[in-house]
């Protein structure tokens, strides 16, 4: 049987779901906890509220983890690189992508994901690395790379 209780939709973005927010409905303020999930329903003053969390352009939620992509070049992948990433709450996260990382590998930042509103456990931030290889090199760059490789002009396969 269909419920006769009035229903309202609470539309928030992923950043507000990350930090928590206060939803105002007429003269009532409702605290939405940090980590609230898309589809969460709750009842207040005999009204059913359903939370809709809009997708984010950069971060994706997977349970309590967050996934984000970052791009580095081939030299940075070989040597390792320090990266600064702006998180959902606008804080700057600094971390190191280790030397030798391969494209598609993930750097896990523990405890930087979404808070689980039931358990207070915090998920991880998973940084998926894409390695870009330049399509064109200057003569100087080409000479430097050949020098680094020991002047080999061709590879024996």
C-alpha positions as a printed NumPy array, in Angstrom:
array([[  0.   ,   0.   ,   0.   ],
       [  1.263,   3.45 ,  -0.964],
       [  2.195,   5.732,   1.904],
       [  0.033,   8.833,   2.33 ],
       [  2.778,  10.73 ,   4.126],
       [  3.993,  13.784,   2.245],
       [  7.41 ,  13.335,   0.65 ],
       [ 10.111,  15.937,   0.069],
       [ 13.37 ,  15.59 ,  -1.798],
       [ 16.587,  16.986,  -0.38 ],
       [ 19.015,  17.718,  -3.215],
       [ 22.65 ,  18.137,  -2.209],
       [ 26.013,  17.829,  -3.926],
       [ 28.779,  15.389,  -3.02 ],
       [ 30.742,  18.105,  -1.172],
       [ 27.795,  18.67 ,   1.197],
       [ 27.39 ,  14.907,   1.614],
       [ 31.101,  14.76 ,   2.532],
       [ 30.985,  17.494,   5.17 ],
       [ 27.366,  17.211,   6.306],
       [ 24.896,  20.055,   5.979],
       [ 21.858,  21.688,   7.483],
       [ 18.754,  21.411,   5.328],
       [ 16.168,  24.132,   5.897],
       [ 12.519,  23.287,   5.264],
       [ 10.255,  26.227,   6.085],
       [ 11.148,  26.988,   9.707],
       [ 12.715,  23.598,  10.449],
       [ 16.465,  22.934,  10.312],
       [ 17.452,  19.309,   9.734],
       [ 21.04 ,  18.176,  10.277],
       [ 22.288,  15.901,   7.485],
       [ 25.249,  13.899,   8.812],
       [ 28.64 ,  13.778,   7.098],
       [ 28.745,  10.84 ,   4.706],
       [ 24.996,  10.747,   4.052],
       [ 24.237,   8.486,   1.097],
       [ 22.163,   8.993,  -2.006],
       [ 18.661,   7.596,  -1.452],
       [ 18.727,   7.919,   2.353],
       [ 15.212,   8.424,   3.727],
       [ 14.183,   9.833,   7.074],
       [ 10.968,  11.061,   8.655],
       [ 10.612,  14.417,  10.394],
       [  7.263,  15.919,  11.519],
       [  5.426,  13.158,   9.646],
       [  7.104,  14.124,   6.357],
       [  9.313,  11.645,   4.483],
       [ 12.548,  13.233,   3.267],
       [ 14.669,  11.512,   0.631],
       [ 18.241,  12.626,  -0.041],
       [ 19.468,  12.906,  -3.616],
       [ 23.23 ,  13.375,  -3.908],
       [ 24.176,  14.828,  -7.292],
       [ 27.169,  13.282,  -9.078],
       [ 30.415,  15.244,  -8.849],
       [ 32.523,  16.141, -11.853],
       [ 35.815,  14.973, -10.304],
       [ 35.158,  12.651,  -7.344],
       [ 33.149,   9.427,  -7.479],
       [ 31.805,   7.629,  -4.435],
       [ 32.159,   3.862,  -4.04 ],
       [ 30.567,   2.877,  -0.724],
       [ 32.677,   4.843,   1.79 ],
       [ 35.639,   5.323,  -0.542],
       [ 36.153,   8.203,  -2.945],
       [ 37.806,   7.769,  -6.329],
       [ 39.605,  10.549,  -8.181],
       [ 41.812,  10.507, -11.279],
       [ 45.096,  12.372, -11.593],
       [ 47.379,  12.739, -14.58 ],
       [ 51.164,  12.713, -14.504],
       [ 53.755,  12.532, -17.27 ],
       [ 56.119,   9.643, -17.996],
       [ 59.128,  11.287, -16.288],
       [ 57.073,  11.893, -13.121],
       [ 55.933,   8.264, -13.236],
       [ 59.536,   7.075, -13.476],
       [ 60.931,   9.376, -10.76 ],
       [ 57.899,   9.812,  -8.481],
       [ 56.234,  13.158,  -7.873],
       [ 54.628,  15.168,  -5.08 ],
       [ 51.028,  16.076,  -5.897],
       [ 48.624,  18.578,  -4.352],
       [ 44.936,  17.767,  -4.734],
       [ 41.99 ,  19.908,  -3.663],
       [ 39.568,  17.737,  -1.674],
       [ 35.775,  18.094,  -1.548],
       [ 35.984,  20.32 ,   1.544],
       [ 38.508,  22.613,  -0.252],
       [ 41.458,  21.41 ,   1.855],
       [ 44.718,  20.827,  -0.003],
       [ 46.005,  17.239,   0.248],
       [ 49.688,  16.733,  -0.45 ],
       [ 50.93 ,  13.216,  -1.141],
       [ 53.616,  11.424,  -3.122],
       [ 53.062,   9.251,  -6.156],
       [ 55.866,   6.687,  -5.865],
       [ 58.56 ,   6.169,  -8.487],
       [ 57.786,   3.453, -11.008],
       [ 54.012,   3.73 , -10.793],
       [ 52.166,   2.363, -13.802],
       [ 49.159,   3.893, -15.502],
       [ 45.918,   2.705, -13.9  ],
       [ 47.522,   1.985, -10.523],
       [ 45.964,   3.493,  -7.422],
       [ 47.513,   5.436,  -4.561],
       [ 45.402,   4.882,  -1.429],
       [ 45.098,   7.73 ,   1.069],
       [ 43.676,   6.099,   4.177],
       [ 40.912,   7.871,   6.069],
       [ 40.342,  10.544,   3.397],
       [ 37.127,   9.13 ,   1.954],
       [ 33.497,   9.451,   3.066],
       [ 32.44 ,   9.048,   6.669],
       [ 30.061,   6.179,   7.286],
       [ 27.163,   7.82 ,   9.174],
       [ 26.259,   4.536,  10.904],
       [ 29.71 ,   3.434,  12.099],
       [ 31.74 ,   6.706,  11.989],
       [ 34.418,   4.758,  10.05 ],
       [ 35.974,   6.86 ,   7.288],
       [ 36.723,   5.342,   3.903],
       [ 39.796,   5.932,   1.783],
       [ 40.587,   8.286,  -1.067],
       [ 41.719,   6.254,  -4.061],
       [ 43.809,   8.269,  -6.526],
       [ 43.922,   6.513,  -9.911],
       [ 46.999,   7.538, -11.891],
       [ 46.99 ,   8.171, -15.622],
       [ 50.409,   8.453, -17.244],
       [ 50.55 ,  10.681, -20.313],
       [ 53.266,  10.337, -22.876],
       [ 54.051,  13.377, -25.016],
       [ 53.232,  12.976, -28.697],
       [ 55.866,  15.473, -29.811],
       [ 59.308,  16.271, -28.441],
       [ 61.626,  19.137, -29.216],
       [ 65.036,  18.266, -30.69 ],
       [ 66.559,  19.167, -27.321],
       [ 64.206,  16.848, -25.413],
       [ 64.815,  14.037, -27.909],
       [ 68.616,  14.459, -27.554],
       [ 68.363,  14.45 , -23.74 ],
       [ 66.326,  11.249, -23.735],
       [ 68.728,   9.542, -26.159],
       [ 71.639,  10.546, -23.929],
       [ 69.819,   9.182, -20.901],
       [ 69.245,   5.877, -22.721],
       [ 72.919,   5.539, -23.638],
       [ 72.681,   6.675, -27.29 ],
       [ 70.759,   3.603, -28.444],
       [ 68.988,   4.377, -31.689],
       [ 67.044,   1.149, -31.832],
       [ 66.006,  -1.644, -29.525],
       [ 66.701,  -5.332, -29.966],
       [ 63.492,  -7.206, -29.384]])
